[in-house]
Amino acid sequence: KFLIQCNNCNFRSLFMINGMDVSDILIDEWSNNYWGFQQASKFRALATAKHFIQFCDGQIVITYGEFIAENRPIYYLTKVERPLTTFVSIQHGMNARNKTFTYHRRCEFNYNGIGYGVENSPFPDYFLTQGRQYEIFLKEFYESNRITTIGSLKSTNSESKKPNKSLQLNKVLGLKKRLLLIAPSVGEEYKGLIDLFSDWSYYNDWILVVSSHPASPIDRIAKYQINKFPDMRVSYITDASTVDIIKYCNLVVVGYSVLALEALQSNIAAVRYVPLGVFPQFDKDVQVPSFHNKHQFVEWFELFCNDIHQDSKVEYTKIAQKYIFKNDNRAGNRLWEFICKLHK
C-alpha cells in the first residue's frame, strides 16, 4: 500500500515547498523511516502482543532481547495485553560499557512499575548473565535481585571435543601445521582482520583459516580478500561452526567478538585486533592481548611462537571464568533451574 501511494500523483503533490516539488527527496526519506528499525520494532511488538492474547496470562518468555531499544516495545505492548507475562532475558554476547545498548542509566527505569513504557523505559523482568564481568556493571542500573549468572549456553567443556565431520577442516588438519583462526563478527570487521594478514610470512608453520559469524556471509569476506589480496593463502570453512573449529586451533584472532573468551575457555590462545580509528565494542582487559596495528601484532606473535608450548591453560581459564562463569556444560541446567523457581 505504501509503494502504491508513493506513485499516486495526488499524494506526491502534497510534497511541495514554495512551489518546488521535493517529493523525490522527502518520500525517499519517509520510506527509509517506514522500513527502518522503528517501524520494524513496532510491527514485532504488535505481532508478539497479538500472539500472547490467545494464551492465558502468566506466560514465561525466554529472550535474547536484553535492553536493546527495538525489543523494548515488545516488553511494553505484551504486558499491556498480558500484564503477568514474565520476560527473562539471556545475555547474548560480550556486553561492555562501550556498547551503548548494553549499558544504561538507572534513572531510565522504575522498578516499582510506575510509568512503565510511558515515562520510564520497559525492561526484561529478569536477566541471566554469562559471567561476573557483566553482572558487576549491570547492577549499576538494574536491580540485583533480578540478576542470576548461569554461564554461556554456547560453551562446552574443553575436554569434550565433538567428532570432527567437517571435510574442509579435516583437509586443513591433514597438513599437520598450526592453525590460526580469523573469526570476524558482524559488519565490516572482517576488512581489518583480512588486511592484518595480507602479507603473512609464516605459511611454513601456520595455516590461516576463516570462519565467520552466522549473520556475516563468508562469501563477502572471500570476495574482499580475493579482490584486494589475491595471493593471500587462506582456507574458508563453511561446513562447521566457529565454536567447533576453535578447539582444533592454536590461536584465534578476533575483533570485538565474544569468541576470544570462548577460545580462552577452551584453553586456546586468543587476541583482539581493532585498527586505529575503530571504536572498540569491548572494555579494555589487559589479560586479553589487544592490538591496533600490524607491527604490534607481529611483535607479539613472534614471541608467542617461541613460547607456544608453555602451559598457559590455568591462566586462560581464569580469564574466561571472569566473563563466562563455569566451563561445566551446565548453563542449560541452570537456565531450567531458574525457570522452575519462577513457577514456585
mmCIF file with all atom_site columns, C-alpha atoms in Angstrom, residues 174-336:
data_model
loop_
_atom_site.group_PDB
_atom_site.id
_atom_site.type_symbol
_atom_site.label_atom_id
_atom_site.label_alt_id
_atom_site.label_comp_id
_atom_site.label_asym_id
_atom_site.label_entity_id
_atom_site.label_seq_id
_atom_site.pdbx_PDB_ins_code
_atom_site.Cartn_x
_atom_site.Cartn_y
_atom_site.Cartn_z
_atom_site.occupancy
_atom_site.B_iso_or_equiv
_atom_site.pdbx_formal_charge
_atom_site.auth_seq_id
_atom_site.auth_comp_id
_atom_site.auth_asym_id
_atom_site.auth_atom_id
_atom_site.pdbx_PDB_model_num
ATOM 1   C CA . GLY A 1 174 ? 45.813 -33.147 7.420  1.00 0.00 ? 174 GLY A CA 1
ATOM 2   C CA . LEU A 1 175 ? 48.572 -30.646 6.552  1.00 0.00 ? 175 LEU A CA 1
ATOM 3   C CA . LYS A 1 176 ? 49.936 -31.043 10.111 1.00 0.00 ? 176 LYS A CA 1
ATOM 4   C CA . LYS A 1 177 ? 50.541 -27.341 10.687 1.00 0.00 ? 177 LYS A CA 1
ATOM 5   C CA . ARG A 1 178 ? 49.443 -24.927 13.377 1.00 0.00 ? 178 ARG A CA 1
ATOM 6   C CA . LEU A 1 179 ? 46.035 -23.373 12.812 1.00 0.00 ? 179 LEU A CA 1
ATOM 7   C CA . LEU A 1 180 ? 45.364 -19.655 13.155 1.00 0.00 ? 180 LEU A CA 1
ATOM 8   C CA . LEU A 1 181 ? 41.642 -18.891 13.081 1.00 0.00 ? 181 LEU A CA 1
ATOM 9   C CA . ILE A 1 182 ? 40.463 -15.496 11.824 1.00 0.00 ? 182 ILE A CA 1
ATOM 10  C CA . ALA A 1 183 ? 36.964 -15.055 13.255 1.00 0.00 ? 183 ALA A CA 1
ATOM 11  C CA . PRO A 1 184 ? 35.275 -11.765 12.311 1.00 0.00 ? 184 PRO A CA 1
ATOM 12  C CA . SER A 1 185 ? 31.967 -10.752 13.870 1.00 0.00 ? 185 SER A CA 1
ATOM 13  C CA . VAL A 1 186 ? 29.151 -8.874  12.103 1.00 0.00 ? 186 VAL A CA 1
ATOM 14  C CA . GLY A 1 187 ? 29.515 -5.755  9.965  1.00 0.00 ? 187 GLY A CA 1
ATOM 15  C CA . GLU A 1 188 ? 32.735 -4.931  8.131  1.00 0.00 ? 188 GLU A CA 1
ATOM 16  C CA . GLU A 1 189 ? 35.079 -6.005  10.896 1.00 0.00 ? 189 GLU A CA 1
ATOM 17  C CA . TYR A 1 190 ? 36.448 -8.652  8.515  1.00 0.00 ? 190 TYR A CA 1
ATOM 18  C CA . LYS A 1 191 ? 38.222 -5.988  6.432  1.00 0.00 ? 191 LYS A CA 1
ATOM 19  C CA . GLY A 1 192 ? 40.620 -5.054  9.223  1.00 0.00 ? 192 GLY A CA 1
ATOM 20  C CA . LEU A 1 193 ? 41.318 -8.704  10.032 1.00 0.00 ? 193 LEU A CA 1
ATOM 21  C CA . ILE A 1 194 ? 41.987 -9.633  6.392  1.00 0.00 ? 194 ILE A CA 1
ATOM 22  C CA . ASP A 1 195 ? 44.233 -6.573  6.000  1.00 0.00 ? 195 ASP A CA 1
ATOM 23  C CA . LEU A 1 196 ? 46.182 -7.671  9.087  1.00 0.00 ? 196 LEU A CA 1
ATOM 24  C CA . PHE A 1 197 ? 47.226 -10.936 7.402  1.00 0.00 ? 197 PHE A CA 1
ATOM 25  C CA . SER A 1 198 ? 47.582 -9.574  3.851  1.00 0.00 ? 198 SER A CA 1
ATOM 26  C CA . ASP A 1 199 ? 51.379 -10.059 3.772  1.00 0.00 ? 199 ASP A CA 1
ATOM 27  C CA . TRP A 1 200 ? 51.588 -13.054 6.090  1.00 0.00 ? 200 TRP A CA 1
ATOM 28  C CA . SER A 1 201 ? 55.045 -14.642 6.017  1.00 0.00 ? 201 SER A CA 1
ATOM 29  C CA . TYR A 1 202 ? 54.591 -17.646 8.310  1.00 0.00 ? 202 TYR A CA 1
ATOM 30  C CA . TYR A 1 203 ? 52.970 -20.101 5.868  1.00 0.00 ? 203 TYR A CA 1
ATOM 31  C CA . ASN A 1 204 ? 55.645 -22.739 6.505  1.00 0.00 ? 204 ASN A CA 1
ATOM 32  C CA . ASP A 1 205 ? 54.387 -23.325 10.034 1.00 0.00 ? 205 ASP A CA 1
ATOM 33  C CA . TRP A 1 206 ? 50.872 -21.861 10.096 1.00 0.00 ? 206 TRP A CA 1
ATOM 34  C CA . ILE A 1 207 ? 47.631 -22.190 8.139  1.00 0.00 ? 207 ILE A CA 1
ATOM 35  C CA . LEU A 1 208 ? 45.207 -19.278 8.044  1.00 0.00 ? 208 LEU A CA 1
ATOM 36  C CA . VAL A 1 209 ? 41.579 -20.339 8.463  1.00 0.00 ? 209 VAL A CA 1
ATOM 37  C CA . VAL A 1 210 ? 38.500 -18.100 8.280  1.00 0.00 ? 210 VAL A CA 1
ATOM 38  C CA . SER A 1 211 ? 35.130 -18.822 9.866  1.00 0.00 ? 211 SER A CA 1
ATOM 39  C CA . SER A 1 212 ? 32.512 -16.085 10.051 1.00 0.00 ? 212 SER A CA 1
ATOM 40  C CA . HIS A 1 213 ? 29.583 -15.040 12.226 1.00 0.00 ? 213 HIS A CA 1
ATOM 41  C CA . PRO A 1 214 ? 26.280 -16.597 11.010 1.00 0.00 ? 214 PRO A CA 1
ATOM 42  C CA . ALA A 1 215 ? 24.997 -13.090 10.170 1.00 0.00 ? 215 ALA A CA 1
ATOM 43  C CA . SER A 1 216 ? 28.106 -12.237 8.131  1.00 0.00 ? 216 SER A CA 1
ATOM 44  C CA . PRO A 1 217 ? 28.169 -14.055 4.742  1.00 0.00 ? 217 PRO A CA 1
ATOM 45  C CA . ILE A 1 218 ? 31.553 -15.704 4.293  1.00 0.00 ? 218 ILE A CA 1
ATOM 46  C CA . ASP A 1 219 ? 31.428 -15.243 0.511  1.00 0.00 ? 219 ASP A CA 1
ATOM 47  C CA . ARG A 1 220 ? 31.518 -11.475 1.050  1.00 0.00 ? 220 ARG A CA 1
ATOM 48  C CA . ILE A 1 221 ? 34.712 -11.887 3.104  1.00 0.00 ? 221 ILE A CA 1
ATOM 49  C CA . ALA A 1 222 ? 36.255 -14.141 0.453  1.00 0.00 ? 222 ALA A CA 1
ATOM 50  C CA . LYS A 1 223 ? 35.358 -11.673 -2.307 1.00 0.00 ? 223 LYS A CA 1
ATOM 51  C CA . TYR A 1 224 ? 37.031 -8.830  -0.405 1.00 0.00 ? 224 TYR A CA 1
ATOM 52  C CA . GLN A 1 225 ? 40.185 -10.888 0.137  1.00 0.00 ? 225 GLN A CA 1
ATOM 53  C CA . ILE A 1 226 ? 40.416 -12.166 -3.454 1.00 0.00 ? 226 ILE A CA 1
ATOM 54  C CA . ASN A 1 227 ? 39.903 -8.707  -4.937 1.00 0.00 ? 227 ASN A CA 1
ATOM 55  C CA . LYS A 1 228 ? 42.362 -6.946  -2.633 1.00 0.00 ? 228 LYS A CA 1
ATOM 56  C CA . PHE A 1 229 ? 44.893 -9.666  -1.773 1.00 0.00 ? 229 PHE A CA 1
ATOM 57  C CA . PRO A 1 230 ? 44.657 -12.425 -4.427 1.00 0.00 ? 230 PRO A CA 1
ATOM 58  C CA . ASP A 1 231 ? 47.966 -14.007 -3.336 1.00 0.00 ? 231 ASP A CA 1
ATOM 59  C CA . MET A 1 232 ? 46.876 -14.420 0.275  1.00 0.00 ? 232 MET A CA 1
ATOM 60  C CA . ARG A 1 233 ? 46.660 -18.109 1.194  1.00 0.00 ? 233 ARG A CA 1
ATOM 61  C CA . VAL A 1 234 ? 43.650 -18.730 3.406  1.00 0.00 ? 234 VAL A CA 1
ATOM 62  C CA . SER A 1 235 ? 41.116 -21.533 3.870  1.00 0.00 ? 235 SER A CA 1
ATOM 63  C CA . TYR A 1 236 ? 37.423 -20.739 4.314  1.00 0.00 ? 236 TYR A CA 1
ATOM 64  C CA . ILE A 1 237 ? 35.487 -23.259 6.378  1.00 0.00 ? 237 ILE A CA 1
ATOM 65  C CA . THR A 1 238 ? 31.733 -23.316 5.884  1.00 0.00 ? 238 THR A CA 1
ATOM 66  C CA . ASP A 1 239 ? 30.772 -26.854 6.927  1.00 0.00 ? 239 ASP A CA 1
ATOM 67  C CA . ALA A 1 240 ? 31.486 -26.464 10.657 1.00 0.00 ? 240 ALA A CA 1
ATOM 68  C CA . SER A 1 241 ? 30.571 -23.920 13.312 1.00 0.00 ? 241 SER A CA 1
ATOM 69  C CA . THR A 1 242 ? 33.218 -21.493 14.534 1.00 0.00 ? 242 THR A CA 1
ATOM 70  C CA . VAL A 1 243 ? 32.817 -22.784 18.093 1.00 0.00 ? 243 VAL A CA 1
ATOM 71  C CA . ASP A 1 244 ? 33.660 -26.320 16.951 1.00 0.00 ? 244 ASP A CA 1
ATOM 72  C CA . ILE A 1 245 ? 36.603 -25.147 14.834 1.00 0.00 ? 245 ILE A CA 1
ATOM 73  C CA . ILE A 1 246 ? 38.170 -23.238 17.742 1.00 0.00 ? 246 ILE A CA 1
ATOM 74  C CA . LYS A 1 247 ? 39.092 -26.399 19.612 1.00 0.00 ? 247 LYS A CA 1
ATOM 75  C CA . TYR A 1 248 ? 41.421 -27.509 16.815 1.00 0.00 ? 248 TYR A CA 1
ATOM 76  C CA . CYS A 1 249 ? 43.255 -24.179 16.605 1.00 0.00 ? 249 CYS A CA 1
ATOM 77  C CA . ASN A 1 250 ? 46.449 -22.872 18.174 1.00 0.00 ? 250 ASN A CA 1
ATOM 78  C CA . LEU A 1 251 ? 45.497 -19.198 18.035 1.00 0.00 ? 251 LEU A CA 1
ATOM 79  C CA . VAL A 1 252 ? 42.249 -17.271 17.478 1.00 0.00 ? 252 VAL A CA 1
ATOM 80  C CA . VAL A 1 253 ? 42.252 -13.673 16.229 1.00 0.00 ? 253 VAL A CA 1
ATOM 81  C CA . VAL A 1 254 ? 39.032 -11.656 16.525 1.00 0.00 ? 254 VAL A CA 1
ATOM 82  C CA . GLY A 1 255 ? 37.840 -8.060  16.559 1.00 0.00 ? 255 GLY A CA 1
ATOM 83  C CA . TYR A 1 256 ? 35.230 -7.417  19.248 1.00 0.00 ? 256 TYR A CA 1
ATOM 84  C CA . SER A 1 257 ? 33.697 -10.914 19.164 1.00 0.00 ? 257 SER A CA 1
ATOM 85  C CA . VAL A 1 258 ? 32.990 -12.893 22.329 1.00 0.00 ? 258 VAL A CA 1
ATOM 86  C CA . LEU A 1 259 ? 34.774 -15.777 20.595 1.00 0.00 ? 259 LEU A CA 1
ATOM 87  C CA . ALA A 1 260 ? 38.020 -14.544 22.148 1.00 0.00 ? 260 ALA A CA 1
ATOM 88  C CA . LEU A 1 261 ? 36.656 -15.524 25.545 1.00 0.00 ? 261 LEU A CA 1
ATOM 89  C CA . GLU A 1 262 ? 35.150 -18.780 24.315 1.00 0.00 ? 262 GLU A CA 1
ATOM 90  C CA . ALA A 1 263 ? 38.548 -19.708 22.889 1.00 0.00 ? 263 ALA A CA 1
ATOM 91  C CA . LEU A 1 264 ? 40.259 -18.981 26.206 1.00 0.00 ? 264 LEU A CA 1
ATOM 92  C CA . GLN A 1 265 ? 37.630 -21.091 27.931 1.00 0.00 ? 265 GLN A CA 1
ATOM 93  C CA . SER A 1 266 ? 38.683 -23.955 25.661 1.00 0.00 ? 266 SER A CA 1
ATOM 94  C CA . ASN A 1 267 ? 42.335 -23.303 26.616 1.00 0.00 ? 267 ASN A CA 1
ATOM 95  C CA . ILE A 1 268 ? 43.125 -21.801 23.209 1.00 0.00 ? 268 ILE A CA 1
ATOM 96  C CA . ALA A 1 269 ? 45.116 -18.553 22.986 1.00 0.00 ? 269 ALA A CA 1
ATOM 97  C CA . ALA A 1 270 ? 43.129 -15.580 21.636 1.00 0.00 ? 270 ALA A CA 1
ATOM 98  C CA . VAL A 1 271 ? 43.824 -11.932 20.834 1.00 0.00 ? 271 VAL A CA 1
ATOM 99  C CA . ARG A 1 272 ? 41.846 -8.937  19.595 1.00 0.00 ? 272 ARG A CA 1
ATOM 100 C CA . TYR A 1 273 ? 42.716 -6.717  16.659 1.00 0.00 ? 273 TYR A CA 1
ATOM 101 C CA . VAL A 1 274 ? 40.940 -3.373  16.198 1.00 0.00 ? 274 VAL A CA 1
ATOM 102 C CA . PRO A 1 275 ? 42.550 -0.952  13.710 1.00 0.00 ? 275 PRO A CA 1
ATOM 103 C CA . LEU A 1 276 ? 43.164 2.630   14.792 1.00 0.00 ? 276 LEU A CA 1
ATOM 104 C CA . GLY A 1 277 ? 40.114 4.793   14.208 1.00 0.00 ? 277 GLY A CA 1
ATOM 105 C CA . VAL A 1 278 ? 37.659 1.984   15.025 1.00 0.00 ? 278 VAL A CA 1
ATOM 106 C CA . PHE A 1 279 ? 35.826 2.411   18.331 1.00 0.00 ? 279 PHE A CA 1
ATOM 107 C CA . PRO A 1 280 ? 36.172 -0.895  20.226 1.00 0.00 ? 280 PRO A CA 1
ATOM 108 C CA . GLN A 1 281 ? 32.957 -2.538  21.414 1.00 0.00 ? 281 GLN A CA 1
ATOM 109 C CA . PHE A 1 282 ? 34.571 -4.074  24.467 1.00 0.00 ? 282 PHE A CA 1
ATOM 110 C CA . ASP A 1 283 ? 36.147 -2.873  27.676 1.00 0.00 ? 283 ASP A CA 1
ATOM 111 C CA . LYS A 1 284 ? 39.938 -2.944  27.754 1.00 0.00 ? 284 LYS A CA 1
ATOM 112 C CA . ASP A 1 285 ? 41.193 -6.042  29.552 1.00 0.00 ? 285 ASP A CA 1
ATOM 113 C CA . VAL A 1 286 ? 44.971 -6.312  29.881 1.00 0.00 ? 286 VAL A CA 1
ATOM 114 C CA . GLN A 1 287 ? 44.617 -10.070 30.232 1.00 0.00 ? 287 GLN A CA 1
ATOM 115 C CA . VAL A 1 288 ? 43.345 -10.373 26.649 1.00 0.00 ? 288 VAL A CA 1
ATOM 116 C CA . PRO A 1 289 ? 46.059 -9.019  24.297 1.00 0.00 ? 289 PRO A CA 1
ATOM 117 C CA . SER A 1 290 ? 44.688 -6.288  22.009 1.00 0.00 ? 290 SER A CA 1
ATOM 118 C CA . PHE A 1 291 ? 46.406 -4.646  19.042 1.00 0.00 ? 291 PHE A CA 1
ATOM 119 C CA . HIS A 1 292 ? 45.748 -1.591  16.890 1.00 0.00 ? 292 HIS A CA 1
ATOM 120 C CA . ASN A 1 293 ? 48.348 -2.013  14.152 1.00 0.00 ? 293 ASN A CA 1
ATOM 121 C CA . LYS A 1 294 ? 50.123 -4.804  12.298 1.00 0.00 ? 294 LYS A CA 1
ATOM 122 C CA . HIS A 1 295 ? 53.559 -4.093  13.796 1.00 0.00 ? 295 HIS A CA 1
ATOM 123 C CA . GLN A 1 296 ? 52.254 -4.552  17.358 1.00 0.00 ? 296 GLN A CA 1
ATOM 124 C CA . PHE A 1 297 ? 50.643 -7.859  16.478 1.00 0.00 ? 297 PHE A CA 1
ATOM 125 C CA . VAL A 1 298 ? 53.683 -9.284  14.637 1.00 0.00 ? 298 VAL A CA 1
ATOM 126 C CA . GLU A 1 299 ? 55.968 -8.476  17.585 1.00 0.00 ? 299 GLU A CA 1
ATOM 127 C CA . TRP A 1 300 ? 53.610 -10.268 19.958 1.00 0.00 ? 300 TRP A CA 1
ATOM 128 C CA . PHE A 1 301 ? 53.090 -13.175 17.531 1.00 0.00 ? 301 PHE A CA 1
ATOM 129 C CA . GLU A 1 302 ? 56.789 -13.938 17.218 1.00 0.00 ? 302 GLU A CA 1
ATOM 130 C CA . LEU A 1 303 ? 57.139 -14.067 20.995 1.00 0.00 ? 303 LEU A CA 1
ATOM 131 C CA . PHE A 1 304 ? 54.050 -16.268 21.147 1.00 0.00 ? 304 PHE A CA 1
ATOM 132 C CA . CYS A 1 305 ? 55.521 -18.710 18.604 1.00 0.00 ? 305 CYS A CA 1
ATOM 133 C CA . ASN A 1 306 ? 58.656 -19.118 20.717 1.00 0.00 ? 306 ASN A CA 1
ATOM 134 C CA . ASP A 1 307 ? 56.555 -19.741 23.808 1.00 0.00 ? 307 ASP A CA 1
ATOM 135 C CA . ILE A 1 308 ? 53.765 -21.798 22.262 1.00 0.00 ? 308 ILE A CA 1
ATOM 136 C CA . HIS A 1 309 ? 54.409 -24.949 24.286 1.00 0.00 ? 309 HIS A CA 1
ATOM 137 C CA . GLN A 1 310 ? 54.267 -23.177 27.632 1.00 0.00 ? 310 GLN A CA 1
ATOM 138 C CA . ASP A 1 311 ? 51.408 -24.415 29.792 1.00 0.00 ? 311 ASP A CA 1
ATOM 139 C CA . SER A 1 312 ? 49.081 -21.404 29.927 1.00 0.00 ? 312 SER A CA 1
ATOM 140 C CA . LYS A 1 313 ? 45.828 -23.319 30.387 1.00 0.00 ? 313 LYS A CA 1
ATOM 141 C CA . VAL A 1 314 ? 45.286 -22.268 34.008 1.00 0.00 ? 314 VAL A CA 1
ATOM 142 C CA . GLU A 1 315 ? 45.749 -18.599 33.096 1.00 0.00 ? 315 GLU A CA 1
ATOM 143 C CA . TYR A 1 316 ? 43.353 -18.877 30.152 1.00 0.00 ? 316 TYR A CA 1
ATOM 144 C CA . THR A 1 317 ? 40.723 -20.484 32.367 1.00 0.00 ? 317 THR A CA 1
ATOM 145 C CA . LYS A 1 318 ? 40.939 -17.717 34.974 1.00 0.00 ? 318 LYS A CA 1
ATOM 146 C CA . ILE A 1 319 ? 40.388 -15.044 32.319 1.00 0.00 ? 319 ILE A CA 1
ATOM 147 C CA . ALA A 1 320 ? 37.453 -16.901 30.781 1.00 0.00 ? 320 ALA A CA 1
ATOM 148 C CA . GLN A 1 321 ? 35.714 -17.521 34.109 1.00 0.00 ? 321 GLN A CA 1
ATOM 149 C CA . LYS A 1 322 ? 35.562 -13.781 34.702 1.00 0.00 ? 322 LYS A CA 1
ATOM 150 C CA . TYR A 1 323 ? 33.321 -13.478 31.635 1.00 0.00 ? 323 TYR A CA 1
ATOM 151 C CA . ILE A 1 324 ? 31.688 -16.895 31.200 1.00 0.00 ? 324 ILE A CA 1
ATOM 152 C CA . PHE A 1 325 ? 31.422 -18.335 34.735 1.00 0.00 ? 325 PHE A CA 1
ATOM 153 C CA . LYS A 1 326 ? 31.959 -22.112 34.809 1.00 0.00 ? 326 LYS A CA 1
ATOM 154 C CA . ASN A 1 327 ? 33.142 -24.351 31.992 1.00 0.00 ? 327 ASN A CA 1
ATOM 155 C CA . ASP A 1 328 ? 30.995 -27.278 33.101 1.00 0.00 ? 328 ASP A CA 1
ATOM 156 C CA . ASN A 1 329 ? 28.342 -27.757 30.385 1.00 0.00 ? 329 ASN A CA 1
ATOM 157 C CA . ARG A 1 330 ? 25.644 -26.858 32.924 1.00 0.00 ? 330 ARG A CA 1
ATOM 158 C CA . ALA A 1 331 ? 24.494 -23.427 31.729 1.00 0.00 ? 331 ALA A CA 1
ATOM 159 C CA . GLY A 1 332 ? 21.378 -25.024 30.228 1.00 0.00 ? 332 GLY A CA 1
ATOM 160 C CA . ASN A 1 333 ? 20.665 -26.808 33.517 1.00 0.00 ? 333 ASN A CA 1
ATOM 161 C CA . ARG A 1 334 ? 20.988 -23.552 35.440 1.00 0.00 ? 334 ARG A CA 1
ATOM 162 C CA . LEU A 1 335 ? 18.557 -21.917 32.998 1.00 0.00 ? 335 LEU A CA 1
ATOM 163 C CA . TRP A 1 336 ? 15.942 -24.611 33.646 1.00 0.00 ? 336 TRP A CA 1
#
